[in-house]
Tab-separated table of C-alpha atoms in Angstrom:
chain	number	residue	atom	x	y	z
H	1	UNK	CA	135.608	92.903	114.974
H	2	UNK	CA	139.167	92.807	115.758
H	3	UNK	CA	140.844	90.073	117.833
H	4	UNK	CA	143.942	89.615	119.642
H	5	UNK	CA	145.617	86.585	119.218
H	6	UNK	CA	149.096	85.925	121.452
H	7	UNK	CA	151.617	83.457	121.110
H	8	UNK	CA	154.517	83.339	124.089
H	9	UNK	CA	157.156	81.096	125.538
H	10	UNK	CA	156.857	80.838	128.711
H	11	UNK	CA	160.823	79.929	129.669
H	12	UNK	CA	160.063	77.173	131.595
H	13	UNK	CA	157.187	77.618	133.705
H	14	UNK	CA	157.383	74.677	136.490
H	15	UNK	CA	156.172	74.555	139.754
H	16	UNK	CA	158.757	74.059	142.464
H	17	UNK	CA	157.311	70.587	143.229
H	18	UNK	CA	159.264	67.349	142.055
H	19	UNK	CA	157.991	65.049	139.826
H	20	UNK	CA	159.394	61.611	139.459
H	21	UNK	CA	157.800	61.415	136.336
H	22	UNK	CA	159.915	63.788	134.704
H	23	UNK	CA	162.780	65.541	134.145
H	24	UNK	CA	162.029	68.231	136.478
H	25	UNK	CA	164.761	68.425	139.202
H	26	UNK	CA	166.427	71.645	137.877
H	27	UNK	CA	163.409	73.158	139.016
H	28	UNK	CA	163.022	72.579	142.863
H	29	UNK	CA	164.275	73.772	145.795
H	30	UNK	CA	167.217	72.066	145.862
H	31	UNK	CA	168.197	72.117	142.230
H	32	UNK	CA	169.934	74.220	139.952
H	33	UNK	CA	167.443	76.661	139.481
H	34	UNK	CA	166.876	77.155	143.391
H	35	UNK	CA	163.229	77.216	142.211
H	36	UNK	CA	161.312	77.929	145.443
H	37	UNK	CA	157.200	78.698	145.683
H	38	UNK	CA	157.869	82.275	145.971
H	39	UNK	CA	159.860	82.875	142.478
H	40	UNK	CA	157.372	80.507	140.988
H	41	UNK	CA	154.790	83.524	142.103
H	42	UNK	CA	156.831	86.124	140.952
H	43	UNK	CA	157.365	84.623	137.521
H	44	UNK	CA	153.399	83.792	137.345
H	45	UNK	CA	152.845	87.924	138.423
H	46	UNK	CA	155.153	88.875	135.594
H	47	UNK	CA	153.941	86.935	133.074
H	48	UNK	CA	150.106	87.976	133.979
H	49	UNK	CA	151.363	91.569	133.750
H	50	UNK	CA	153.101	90.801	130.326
H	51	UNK	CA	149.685	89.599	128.302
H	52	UNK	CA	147.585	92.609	130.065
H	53	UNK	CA	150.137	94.930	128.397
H	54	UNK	CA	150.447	93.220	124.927
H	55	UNK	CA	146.750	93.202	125.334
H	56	UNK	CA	146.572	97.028	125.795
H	57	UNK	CA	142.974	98.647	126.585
H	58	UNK	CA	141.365	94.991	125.694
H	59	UNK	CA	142.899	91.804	127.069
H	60	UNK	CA	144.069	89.255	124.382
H	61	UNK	CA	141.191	86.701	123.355
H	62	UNK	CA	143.269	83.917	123.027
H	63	UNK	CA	147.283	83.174	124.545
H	64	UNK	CA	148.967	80.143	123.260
H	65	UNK	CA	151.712	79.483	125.065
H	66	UNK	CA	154.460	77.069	125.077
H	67	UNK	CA	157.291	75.386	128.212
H	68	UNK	CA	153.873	74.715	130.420
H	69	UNK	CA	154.156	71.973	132.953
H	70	UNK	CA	151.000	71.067	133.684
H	71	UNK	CA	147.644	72.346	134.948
H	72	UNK	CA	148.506	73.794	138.377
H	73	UNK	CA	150.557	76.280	137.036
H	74	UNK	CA	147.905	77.027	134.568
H	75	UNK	CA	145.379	77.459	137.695
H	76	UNK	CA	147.556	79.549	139.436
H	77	UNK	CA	147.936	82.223	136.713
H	78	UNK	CA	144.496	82.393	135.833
H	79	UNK	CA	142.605	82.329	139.411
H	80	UNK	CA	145.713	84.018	141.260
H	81	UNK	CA	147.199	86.457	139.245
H	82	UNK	CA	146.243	89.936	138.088
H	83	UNK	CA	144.496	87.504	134.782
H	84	UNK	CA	141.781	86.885	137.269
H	85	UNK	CA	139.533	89.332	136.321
H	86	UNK	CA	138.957	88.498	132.545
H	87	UNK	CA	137.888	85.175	133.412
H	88	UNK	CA	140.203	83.359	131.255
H	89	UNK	CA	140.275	79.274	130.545
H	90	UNK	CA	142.709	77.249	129.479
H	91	UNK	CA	142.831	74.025	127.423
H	92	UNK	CA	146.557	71.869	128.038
H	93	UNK	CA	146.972	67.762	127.084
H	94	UNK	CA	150.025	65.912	129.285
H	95	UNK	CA	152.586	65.142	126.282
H	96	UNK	CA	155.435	62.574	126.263
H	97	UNK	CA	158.384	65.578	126.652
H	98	UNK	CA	160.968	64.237	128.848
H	99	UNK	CA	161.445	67.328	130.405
H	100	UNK	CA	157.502	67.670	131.026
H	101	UNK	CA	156.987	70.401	129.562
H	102	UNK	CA	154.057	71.271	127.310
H	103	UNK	CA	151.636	73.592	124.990
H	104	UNK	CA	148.492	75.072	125.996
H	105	UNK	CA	146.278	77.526	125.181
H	106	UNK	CA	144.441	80.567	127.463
H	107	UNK	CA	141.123	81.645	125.684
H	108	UNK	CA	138.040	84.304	126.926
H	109	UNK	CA	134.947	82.440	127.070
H	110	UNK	CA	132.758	85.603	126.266
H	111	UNK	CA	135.217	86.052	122.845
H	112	UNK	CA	135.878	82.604	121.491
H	113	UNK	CA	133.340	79.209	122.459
H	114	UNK	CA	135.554	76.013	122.194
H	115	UNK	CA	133.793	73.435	120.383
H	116	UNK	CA	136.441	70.750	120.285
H	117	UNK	CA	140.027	70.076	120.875
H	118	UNK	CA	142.669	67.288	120.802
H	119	UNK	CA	146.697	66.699	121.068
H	120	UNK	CA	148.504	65.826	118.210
H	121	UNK	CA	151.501	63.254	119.139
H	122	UNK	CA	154.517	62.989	117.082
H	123	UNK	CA	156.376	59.614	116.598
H	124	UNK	CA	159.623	59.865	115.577
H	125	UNK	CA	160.036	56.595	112.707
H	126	UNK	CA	163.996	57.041	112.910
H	127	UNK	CA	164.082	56.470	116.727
H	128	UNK	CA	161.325	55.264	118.854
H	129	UNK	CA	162.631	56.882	122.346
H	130	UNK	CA	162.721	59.915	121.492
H	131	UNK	CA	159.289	62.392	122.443
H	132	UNK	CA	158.514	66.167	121.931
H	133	UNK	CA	155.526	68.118	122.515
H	134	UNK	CA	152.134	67.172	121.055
H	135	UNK	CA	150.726	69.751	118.779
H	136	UNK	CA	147.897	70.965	120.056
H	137	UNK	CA	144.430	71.593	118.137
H	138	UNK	CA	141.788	73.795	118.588
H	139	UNK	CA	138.037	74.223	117.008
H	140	UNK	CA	136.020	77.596	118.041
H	141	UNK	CA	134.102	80.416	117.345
H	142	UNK	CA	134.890	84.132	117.407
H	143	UNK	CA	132.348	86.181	118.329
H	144	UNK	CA	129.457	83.759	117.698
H	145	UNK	CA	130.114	84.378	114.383
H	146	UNK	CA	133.660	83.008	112.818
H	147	UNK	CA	134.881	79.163	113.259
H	148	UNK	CA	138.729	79.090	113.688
H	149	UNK	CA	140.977	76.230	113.605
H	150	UNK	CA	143.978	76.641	116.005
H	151	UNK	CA	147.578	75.009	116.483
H	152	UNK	CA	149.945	75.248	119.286
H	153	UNK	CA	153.383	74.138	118.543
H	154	UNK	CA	156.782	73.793	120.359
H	155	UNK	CA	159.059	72.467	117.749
H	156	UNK	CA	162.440	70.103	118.800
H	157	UNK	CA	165.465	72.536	119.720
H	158	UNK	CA	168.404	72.709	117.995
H	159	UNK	CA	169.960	70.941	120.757
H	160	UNK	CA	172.745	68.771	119.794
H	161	UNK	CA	173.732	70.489	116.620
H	162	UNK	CA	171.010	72.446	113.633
H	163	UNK	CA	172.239	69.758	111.438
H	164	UNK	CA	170.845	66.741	113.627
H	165	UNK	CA	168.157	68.250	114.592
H	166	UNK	CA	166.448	69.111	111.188
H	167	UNK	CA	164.778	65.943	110.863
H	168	UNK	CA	163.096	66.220	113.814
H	169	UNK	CA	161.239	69.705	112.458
H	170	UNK	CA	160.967	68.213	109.744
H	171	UNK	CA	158.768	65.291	110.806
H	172	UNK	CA	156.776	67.606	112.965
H	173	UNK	CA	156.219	70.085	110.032
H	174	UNK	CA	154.971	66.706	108.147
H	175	UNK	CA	152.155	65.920	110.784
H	176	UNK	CA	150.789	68.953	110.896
H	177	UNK	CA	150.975	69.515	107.176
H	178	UNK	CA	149.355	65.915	107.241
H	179	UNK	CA	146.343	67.909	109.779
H	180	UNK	CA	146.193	70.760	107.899
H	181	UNK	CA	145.740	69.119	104.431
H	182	UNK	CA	142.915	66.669	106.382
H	183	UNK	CA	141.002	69.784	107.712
H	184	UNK	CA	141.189	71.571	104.333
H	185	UNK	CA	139.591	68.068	102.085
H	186	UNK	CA	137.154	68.474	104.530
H	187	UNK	CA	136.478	72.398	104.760
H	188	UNK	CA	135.546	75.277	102.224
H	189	UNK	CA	138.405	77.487	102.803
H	190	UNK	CA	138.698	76.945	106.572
H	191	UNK	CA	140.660	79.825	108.944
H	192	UNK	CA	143.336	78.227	110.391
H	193	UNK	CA	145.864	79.720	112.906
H	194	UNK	CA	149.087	78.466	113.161
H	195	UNK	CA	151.293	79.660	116.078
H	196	UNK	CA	154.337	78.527	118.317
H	197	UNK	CA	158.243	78.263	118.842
H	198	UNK	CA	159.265	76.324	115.705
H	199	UNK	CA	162.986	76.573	116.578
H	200	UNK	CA	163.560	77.863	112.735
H	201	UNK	CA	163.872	80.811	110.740
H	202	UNK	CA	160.846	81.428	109.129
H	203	UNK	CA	162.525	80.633	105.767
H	204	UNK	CA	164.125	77.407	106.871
H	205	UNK	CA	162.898	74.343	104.924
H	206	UNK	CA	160.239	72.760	107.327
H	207	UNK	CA	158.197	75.703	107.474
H	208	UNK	CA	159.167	76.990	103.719
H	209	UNK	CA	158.660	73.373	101.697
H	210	UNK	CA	156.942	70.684	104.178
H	211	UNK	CA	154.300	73.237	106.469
H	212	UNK	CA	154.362	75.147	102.497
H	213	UNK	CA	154.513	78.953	104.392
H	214	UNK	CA	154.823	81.877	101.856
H	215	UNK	CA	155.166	85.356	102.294
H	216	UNK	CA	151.616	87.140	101.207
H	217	UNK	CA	151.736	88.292	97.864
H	218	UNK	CA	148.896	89.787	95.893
H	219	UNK	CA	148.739	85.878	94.263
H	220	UNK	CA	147.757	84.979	97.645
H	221	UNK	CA	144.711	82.644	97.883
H	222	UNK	CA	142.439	81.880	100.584
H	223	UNK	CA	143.908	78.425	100.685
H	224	UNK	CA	147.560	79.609	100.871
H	225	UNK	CA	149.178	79.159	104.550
H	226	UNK	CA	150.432	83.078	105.117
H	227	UNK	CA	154.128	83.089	107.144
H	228	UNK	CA	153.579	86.471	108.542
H	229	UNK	CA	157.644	86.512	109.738
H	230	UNK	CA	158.273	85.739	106.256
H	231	UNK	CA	156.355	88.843	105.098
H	232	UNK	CA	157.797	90.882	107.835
H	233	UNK	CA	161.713	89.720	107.114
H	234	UNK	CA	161.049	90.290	103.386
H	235	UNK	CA	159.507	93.686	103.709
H	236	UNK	CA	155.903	92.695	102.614
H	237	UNK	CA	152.637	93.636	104.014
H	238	UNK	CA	151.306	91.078	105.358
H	239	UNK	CA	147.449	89.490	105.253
H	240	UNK	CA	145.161	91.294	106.766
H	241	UNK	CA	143.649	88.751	109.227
């Protein structure tokens, strides 16, 4: 059976509520942004319209998404939005992002049956006060049939400079290799999706040497980690999933 899987960033999807928690003032009424409840609804309408198109004559089974402040924005597009009628679910973990802003995933309950999930937080070693978005995992089953292993990422930004900010990918590309390599001693050939704004090229060193990412060749194995941009930038046909 074929499935529709859907990664998008969401361009900051707050509420227009403030949260003294977090770096969220941009986004309220009297901020920046001039975020009031009724663009909030527009954006939510736009974005629901979005995944029914990508989705085409069958909804996508699973949307991983990334800039997500919390769950009441996540409520809102599922229960009052257009999305309503597939009867989506979503699974989100509060991470340490300054700005509050977080990954999360939208599944179909009658297409993929979550059997576990957890957030993966990075520490930084090289400076203690500094947080980014958790990693989130995901354990299911396609179709009654098919167990599938899932990651959400939102890598650090290039903000301040590509140069400073390497190290940051870096260390995030190292705990999830750490995950991946955990799941696979563990696993006979598991099927592992990895999806998400990595703030990279798809040949830059994090995902190319530390997540170990190649293009699909016909030396692929079933163990090899397939960088489907990579195939598609270098003119290869990529797995068939």
């Amino acid at each position: 059976q074929i499935v529709r899987v859907v990664f998008y960033n969401l361009e900051n999807l707050y509420d227009p509520y403030d949260d003294t928690t977090k770096l969220d003032d941009e986004f309220t009424s009297k901020g920046m942004k001039r975020w009031t409840f009724s663009k909030f609804l527009v954006k939510l309408n736009h974005l629901a319209k979005t995944f029914m198109a990508i989705g085409g004559w069958e909804p996508p089974a699973m949307i991983g998404m990334c800039e997500v402040e919390n769950r009441y924005v996540l409520n809102k597009m599922i229960y009052e939005t257009p999305l309503k009628k597939y009867k989506y679910r979503f699974i989100h973990y509060e991470s340490a992002d300054a700005r509050g802003i977080d990954v999360a995933l939208l599944y179909r309950p009658e297409v993929f049956r979550v059997l576990f999930s957890r957030n993966i937080s990075i520490q930084f070693p090289f400076d203690s006060l500094l947080h980014t978005r958790d990693i989130l995992y995901i354990k299911g089953v396609l179709f009654s049939t098919d167990t599938v292993h899932i990651f959400v990422n939102h890598w650090p930004s290039r903000r301040g400079g590509f140069t400073e900010s390497v190290p940051k990918r870096r260390l995030v590309a190292q705990t999830l290799r750490s995950a991946l390599d955990s799941l696979q001693q563990n696993r006979v050939d598991p099927q592992i999706i990895i999806m998400g704004d990595f703030n990279d090229e798809p040949d830059q060193p994090a995902i190319r040497d530390v997540l170990k990412a190649e293009a699909y060749t016909t030396q692929t194995t079933s163990s090899t980690l397939v960088n489907l941009m990579l195939s598609k930038m270098t003119n290869l046909n990529p797995a068939t999933l």
